[in-house]
Amino acid sequence: MSITSFYQRPIHSTLYLLLSILFTDKLVRYILFKFHSYFNQHKVNVIEAFLMPFITLLSSLFINIKKHKISFEYTLYDYYPHLRLPYRTYIYSNILRFIIQSVFLVFFKNQLKSSSVKDDAVNYFYDGVSYLLRQLRWFDLKLGRLLKRLLSKKKGPKKSAFKAMADARVWQNKLVKYVILAFILFLLAIFITIPFSLEAQAVFISFILLVAYALKRVKGQMATIVMITLSVTTSSRYLWWRYTETLNWDDPLALALGAGLLLAETYAWLVLILGFFQTVNPLERKPVPLPKDTDLWPTVDVYIPTYNEPLSVVRPTTLAALSIDWPADKLNVYILDDGKRPEFKDFAAEIGVGYLARADNNHAKAGNMNSAMRYTDGEYIAIFDCDHVPARSFLQMTMGQFLKDSKVCLVQTPHHFFSADPFERNLNNHSQIPNENMLFYGLIQDGNDMWDATFFCGSCAVLKRAALDDIGGFAFETVTEDAHTALRMQRAGYKTAYINIPQAAGLATDSLSAHIGQRIRWARGMAQIFRLDNPLMGKGLSIPQRLCYINAMLHFLSGIPRIVFLTAPLALIYFNAYIIYAPFIAIFIYVVPTLIQIKATNSRIQGKYRYSFWGEVYESVLAWYILKPTTVALFNPNKGKFNVTEKGGLNDEEHYDWGISKPYLILLLINLLGIIVGVLRLFLGDSSQIGVLIISMGWAFYNIIILGAAVAVAAEARQVRHSHRIKANFPAGVRLANGHTLKVKITDYSDNGVGIETEHAHLCRVNDKIELLMSRGNKQFSFTTYVCNTRRKQIGLTLKDLSLEKQRAFIQCTFSRADAWLDWQNNFRHDRPSYSFKEVQKTSLRGFSNLLFHAPRALQPIIKFMTNTVIYINSFTPKKPIVHNNHD
């Protein structure tokens, strides 16, 4: 069938071609008759034109199968693996699987392996767009050709039109920039507020998606700015539409629930806009070299606050702090012990560092450091949490900023963790998925630095004593003394800086409950700052600084909006309340493309630091628990106390934390029941509600996937190692008992052991004594070790009977290496939304599996039914095709 015949009756002829592949002619004709009747009844024949680009894309796949003489039966199951048994027997549901997979095959990169097939598909797509524009009489075919030229991705010496425009010199002129910015804002105001018919909205959003899809492959900040502009336009237009056309004023219940959803969407829109502003141009500041004359270097006090942590956690940090490359007469290390423990005092005396304790524990960590300032006199104060082991180069990388600019009061470096946090450990994806902190320390802090709004994060930072004295010491009015202290110094006119090079590493939280407890404190503290020292009010801050702080505070107010999003689709399913009072096709045209555009833009900006969909998993885990403390703090900011995050603990056996997961389980259950009720209403309810019911059920199913992943995190993995193993790759040597010295490679280490790789197998046996030789610069050190295990060329060594001096040397050669953490962001490739969604799906199914495994016997049938339901629904999601060489 030629493409011309598709234009004659696009919907009927195309669907006939696609459906006839799976079903009999009689069944196909029946489906088309029902389809045609529905469209005539609802007077939406123009949707044929809107669907045309996408239908021609689907058709092109099968046209090319015939064109390239590929065996269709074989290819069908390669490209549609989930149409095999057992699901192939469900003919009606296979229609939906087939259509979803077809869209996936056409739109997602590297799915069509044959370049000629993909090129033909793209050509059909542009033909379809041209047909749509002709049908609506908006433009002529010239626009289709212009789009091809503008968005061309052809390789060669010639640049695409967009690339050429982006690289033009005219953008370097400030006046031109301001004029263009004003013009863009004017156009945005028009495009956001002008009323469109559904047909016009369809054309408008299709054009934006076309541009955004092409820009994904265009490098440079200009393309990012354009994608942000498009996202701001689509999201703002959506919100305008929601406020002006979608509230049901005739139904009080629908109005109340719809208004709640609209407020949650407004919150999400505001956070989105502020996030774009915050991260559009990260500074990526570089270290400033220090003067060669060390006499010009200032004195530095190193504070290591501790309260209830064991000495085994504090010892490596203290020994590493003593090893920082800085003149010994200008470096003083202090243990600030709010636990007042004799063994800590003895340890400090043994290694020659200061020990400070106080009579009371008023104001927690902030009070501890304010007390220490009365007994120390360094010009600068470096602060490390007691589990953060600093690199030797820490002061070399940070202090130059202070000497360059006397107004700099704070230099912050990232918090890096060599142990897996509860998400990474319980989901077994450490170093595979960026963790929750990575977005903040990898991107947001660099964005804050651009606007002179770097946050003090309580550790891995240097502060100027004079600036602290100027504001009265560390802020203690809130439980987040760090961010509050930075805010006060910035109000006083001081500058802050961020160096995005990890110069210390520490322990992540030990359990999900401890992790949530830490986030509760952060959330309460930011809400307290919002009430007691609101960045929007008062003097001293620039507008960008205020916006950066307000976005950080809004982030911790996400509890209520996230709960709303996790329950909103149930309003229609359970109560028949139209919370978005609009026809099915209007909801589809406004909602789906807007979400796709936002996801694509965030993926481009955050792709190295936060994978798509994982942010919603993190928020869902925390939502219920931060809801109460933030709400209470907004009304009573003085309520609540500082809680210390426990670290260094063990977990002897796997278990499921039913207490912490209770909110997710309740939300999961009501969404699953919503799916069941929705299916019953599809068959037994009003046929005019089918469209909105399908959207609500799709939304509920998405919530089930997110909540399933949240449930998976509550299965606490076994953790019996007292010392965490850290992967490494640097040379060393060993001296065997026979006196032979061999070169080896360090593959991992901990504070009491080392893994090495040799060139030859079976060099030694378990319990053999070996001298491990490592170097720091020109110095060489020898450590007595014993073989604890051997696996061909892999040997595990245990450190025994090391003196304090040897322990210090070992820390210098391992944890304190200047290059120890430099590759912290290099393990992750850029986000691919399809891959990320697939990983979240896998995690969700794992959550159901965990429930089934850990559930009491009486509940297992119910959970098994829930699991099977989710697996069946998951069969509709796109699958990666299996393409054989003879298909190319």
Tab-separated table of N, CA, C and O in Angstrom, residues 597-656:
chain	number	residue	atom	x	y	z
A	597	GLN	N	7.936	16.977	27.299
A	597	GLN	CA	8.859	18.091	27.081
A	597	GLN	C	9.663	18.397	28.347
A	597	GLN	O	10.885	18.606	28.285
A	598	ILE	N	9.002	18.394	29.487
A	598	ILE	CA	9.697	18.681	30.752
A	598	ILE	C	10.720	17.589	31.061
A	598	ILE	O	11.851	17.878	31.467
A	599	LYS	N	10.328	16.327	30.856
A	599	LYS	CA	11.253	15.224	31.103
A	599	LYS	C	12.478	15.331	30.206
A	599	LYS	O	13.609	15.107	30.651
A	600	ALA	N	12.263	15.663	28.945
A	600	ALA	CA	13.384	15.771	28.009
A	600	ALA	C	14.342	16.890	28.425
A	600	ALA	O	15.572	16.727	28.369
A	601	THR	N	13.792	18.012	28.859
A	601	THR	CA	14.640	19.142	29.260
A	601	THR	C	15.407	18.826	30.534
A	601	THR	O	16.622	19.077	30.624
A	602	ASN	N	14.730	18.278	31.530
A	602	ASN	CA	15.420	17.913	32.769
A	602	ASN	C	16.478	16.852	32.520
A	602	ASN	O	17.545	16.863	33.153
A	603	SER	N	16.189	15.933	31.616
A	603	SER	CA	17.170	14.899	31.295
A	603	SER	C	18.424	15.528	30.692
A	603	SER	O	19.547	15.101	30.993
A	604	ARG	N	18.243	16.536	29.852
A	604	ARG	CA	19.406	17.206	29.246
A	604	ARG	C	20.225	17.940	30.308
A	604	ARG	O	21.458	17.875	30.315
A	605	ILE	N	19.562	18.629	31.223
A	605	ILE	CA	20.266	19.448	32.214
A	605	ILE	C	20.849	18.592	33.331
A	605	ILE	O	22.000	18.768	33.733
A	606	GLN	N	20.064	17.638	33.842
A	606	GLN	CA	20.443	16.885	35.034
A	606	GLN	C	20.961	15.485	34.720
A	606	GLN	O	21.285	14.741	35.646
A	607	GLY	N	21.052	15.143	33.448
A	607	GLY	CA	21.243	13.746	33.063
A	607	GLY	C	22.419	13.033	33.673
A	607	GLY	O	22.392	11.813	33.817
A	608	LYS	N	23.462	13.744	34.063
A	608	LYS	CA	24.633	13.096	34.633
A	608	LYS	C	24.504	12.929	36.151
A	608	LYS	O	25.227	12.140	36.756
A	609	TYR	N	23.545	13.638	36.735
A	609	TYR	CA	23.479	13.683	38.194
A	609	TYR	C	22.162	13.144	38.770
A	609	TYR	O	22.104	12.805	39.950
A	610	ARG	N	21.118	13.088	37.975
A	610	ARG	CA	19.843	12.557	38.444
A	610	ARG	C	19.128	11.946	37.245
A	610	ARG	O	18.823	12.644	36.285
A	611	TYR	N	18.901	10.651	37.298
A	611	TYR	CA	18.232	9.983	36.198
A	611	TYR	C	16.730	10.223	36.265
A	611	TYR	O	16.160	10.380	37.353
A	612	SER	N	16.104	10.232	35.103
A	612	SER	CA	14.662	10.473	35.014
A	612	SER	C	13.902	9.475	35.882
A	612	SER	O	14.277	8.305	35.977
A	613	PHE	N	12.836	9.960	36.516
A	613	PHE	CA	11.894	9.187	37.320
A	613	PHE	C	12.418	8.828	38.715
A	613	PHE	O	11.618	8.553	39.607
A	614	TRP	N	13.745	8.832	38.908
A	614	TRP	CA	14.266	8.463	40.231
A	614	TRP	C	13.997	9.548	41.260
A	614	TRP	O	13.828	9.246	42.448
A	615	GLY	N	13.932	10.801	40.821
A	615	GLY	CA	13.596	11.869	41.766
A	615	GLY	C	12.228	11.655	42.386
A	615	GLY	O	12.014	11.945	43.570
A	616	GLU	N	11.285	11.134	41.607
A	616	GLU	CA	9.954	10.878	42.133
A	616	GLU	C	9.965	9.719	43.124
A	616	GLU	O	9.171	9.693	44.072
A	617	VAL	N	10.852	8.752	42.906
A	617	VAL	CA	10.994	7.665	43.879
A	617	VAL	C	11.521	8.219	45.201
A	617	VAL	O	11.001	7.913	46.285
A	618	TYR	N	12.577	9.057	45.127
A	618	TYR	CA	13.143	9.643	46.348
A	618	TYR	C	12.087	10.466	47.088
A	618	TYR	O	11.949	10.370	48.321
A	619	GLU	N	11.354	11.291	46.348
A	619	GLU	CA	10.331	12.132	46.986
A	619	GLU	C	9.221	11.290	47.605
A	619	GLU	O	8.711	11.626	48.679
A	620	SER	N	8.843	10.214	46.935
A	620	SER	CA	7.765	9.367	47.452
A	620	SER	C	8.169	8.690	48.753
A	620	SER	O	7.347	8.508	49.650
A	621	VAL	N	9.430	8.306	48.857
A	621	VAL	CA	9.919	7.685	50.093
A	621	VAL	C	9.859	8.671	51.256
A	621	VAL	O	9.519	8.317	52.384
A	622	LEU	N	10.172	9.935	50.977
A	622	LEU	CA	10.268	10.935	52.044
A	622	LEU	C	8.967	11.683	52.306
A	622	LEU	O	8.797	12.258	53.383
A	623	ALA	N	8.052	11.676	51.344
A	623	ALA	CA	6.903	12.589	51.376
A	623	ALA	C	6.150	12.545	52.690
A	623	ALA	O	5.918	13.578	53.334
A	624	TRP	N	5.726	11.367	53.106
A	624	TRP	CA	4.903	11.261	54.310
A	624	TRP	C	5.648	11.744	55.546
A	624	TRP	O	5.072	12.347	56.453
A	625	TYR	N	6.960	11.487	55.584
A	625	TYR	CA	7.731	11.759	56.795
A	625	TYR	C	8.164	13.214	56.928
A	625	TYR	O	8.396	13.680	58.050
A	626	ILE	N	8.293	13.927	55.826
A	626	ILE	CA	8.655	15.342	55.946
A	626	ILE	C	7.413	16.224	55.992
A	626	ILE	O	7.515	17.417	56.272
A	627	LEU	N	6.253	15.644	55.700
A	627	LEU	CA	5.015	16.431	55.683
A	627	LEU	C	4.732	17.057	57.054
A	627	LEU	O	4.509	18.272	57.159
A	628	LYS	N	4.762	16.245	58.098
A	628	LYS	CA	4.418	16.756	59.426
A	628	LYS	C	5.449	17.750	59.966
A	628	LYS	O	5.074	18.850	60.400
A	629	PRO	N	6.764	17.407	59.999
A	629	PRO	CA	7.726	18.357	60.589
A	629	PRO	C	7.786	19.697	59.872
A	629	PRO	O	7.965	20.734	60.519
A	630	THR	N	7.649	19.698	58.544
A	630	THR	CA	7.692	20.978	57.831
A	630	THR	C	6.443	21.797	58.122
A	630	THR	O	6.522	23.022	58.308
A	631	THR	N	5.295	21.131	58.184
A	631	THR	CA	4.050	21.850	58.484
A	631	THR	C	4.091	22.430	59.891
A	631	THR	O	3.731	23.590	60.115
A	632	VAL	N	4.568	21.617	60.841
A	632	VAL	CA	4.661	22.090	62.230
A	632	VAL	C	5.633	23.259	62.333
A	632	VAL	O	5.356	24.263	63.006
A	633	ALA	N	6.791	23.136	61.635
A	633	ALA	CA	7.805	24.193	61.713
A	633	ALA	C	7.311	25.502	61.114
A	633	ALA	O	7.706	26.586	61.567
A	634	LEU	N	6.447	25.429	60.112
A	634	LEU	CA	5.914	26.657	59.522
A	634	LEU	C	5.015	27.397	60.512
A	634	LEU	O	4.967	28.626	60.514
A	635	PHE	N	4.316	26.649	61.362
A	635	PHE	CA	3.438	27.284	62.345
A	635	PHE	C	4.150	27.536	63.669
A	635	PHE	O	3.867	28.516	64.354
A	636	ASN	N	5.064	26.632	64.054
A	636	ASN	CA	5.783	26.768	65.322
A	636	ASN	C	7.255	26.441	65.078
A	636	ASN	O	7.697	25.315	65.319
A	637	PRO	N	8.029	27.403	64.591
A	637	PRO	CA	9.413	27.123	64.187
A	637	PRO	C	10.332	26.723	65.334
A	637	PRO	O	11.405	26.168	65.086
A	638	ASN	N	9.950	26.987	66.575
A	638	ASN	CA	10.813	26.662	67.710
A	638	ASN	C	10.609	25.248	68.226
A	638	ASN	O	11.308	24.811	69.138
A	639	LYS	N	9.648	24.530	67.647
A	639	LYS	CA	9.377	23.182	68.113
A	639	LYS	C	10.299	22.204	67.389
A	639	LYS	O	10.590	22.354	66.213
A	640	GLY	N	10.751	21.166	68.098
A	640	GLY	CA	11.633	20.164	67.501
A	640	GLY	C	13.046	20.324	68.022
A	640	GLY	O	13.442	21.372	68.526
A	641	LYS	N	13.822	19.240	67.929
A	641	LYS	CA	15.188	19.271	68.434
A	641	LYS	C	16.145	18.676	67.409
A	641	LYS	O	15.746	18.006	66.463
A	642	PHE	N	17.442	18.919	67.610
A	642	PHE	CA	18.487	18.418	66.721
A	642	PHE	C	18.676	16.926	66.970
A	642	PHE	O	18.850	16.492	68.105
A	643	ASN	N	18.615	16.114	65.918
A	643	ASN	CA	18.879	14.679	66.049
A	643	ASN	C	20.137	14.329	65.276
A	643	ASN	O	20.339	14.751	64.143
A	644	VAL	N	21.017	13.551	65.898
A	644	VAL	CA	22.285	13.177	65.301
A	644	VAL	C	22.068	11.971	64.399
A	644	VAL	O	21.409	11.004	64.783
A	645	THR	N	22.627	12.013	63.196
A	645	THR	CA	22.503	10.900	62.256
A	645	THR	C	23.473	9.792	62.646
A	645	THR	O	24.683	10.012	62.723
A	646	GLU	N	22.945	8.601	62.884
A	646	GLU	CA	23.781	7.477	63.276
A	646	GLU	C	24.507	6.917	62.051
A	646	GLU	O	23.929	6.756	60.988
A	647	LYS	N	25.798	6.612	62.232
A	647	LYS	CA	26.611	6.037	61.163
A	647	LYS	C	27.559	5.008	61.759
A	647	LYS	O	27.912	5.082	62.928
A	648	GLY	N	27.949	4.073	60.887
A	648	GLY	CA	28.895	3.051	61.318
A	648	GLY	C	28.236	1.835	61.925
A	648	GLY	O	28.903	0.986	62.503
A	649	GLY	N	26.905	1.705	61.782
A	649	GLY	CA	26.203	0.563	62.348
A	649	GLY	C	26.219	-0.636	61.421
A	649	GLY	O	26.655	-0.586	60.287
A	650	LEU	N	25.706	-1.777	61.943
A	650	LEU	CA	25.683	-3.026	61.197
A	650	LEU	C	24.262	-3.550	61.118
A	650	LEU	O	23.392	-3.189	61.904
A	651	ASN	N	24.049	-4.448	60.161
A	651	ASN	CA	22.750	-5.105	59.994
A	651	ASN	C	23.039	-6.589	59.791
A	651	ASN	O	23.505	-7.001	58.727
A	652	ASP	N	22.799	-7.392	60.820
A	652	ASP	CA	23.221	-8.789	60.813
A	652	ASP	C	22.460	-9.645	59.815
A	652	ASP	O	22.973	-10.661	59.358
A	653	GLU	N	21.233	-9.290	59.491
A	653	GLU	CA	20.446	-10.112	58.577
A	653	GLU	C	19.486	-9.250	57.775
A	653	GLU	O	19.126	-8.148	58.184
A	654	GLU	N	19.081	-9.774	56.617
A	654	GLU	CA	18.102	-9.068	55.806
A	654	GLU	C	16.761	-9.036	56.535
A	654	GLU	O	16.366	-9.997	57.184
A	655	HIS	N	16.074	-7.916	56.409
A	655	HIS	CA	14.739	-7.819	56.988
A	655	HIS	C	13.960	-6.728	56.263
A	655	HIS	O	14.542	-5.878	55.594
A	656	TYR	N	12.670	-6.781	56.411
A	656	TYR	CA	11.823	-5.764	55.787
A	656	TYR	C	11.323	-4.828	56.871
A	656	TYR	O	10.766	-5.262	57.885
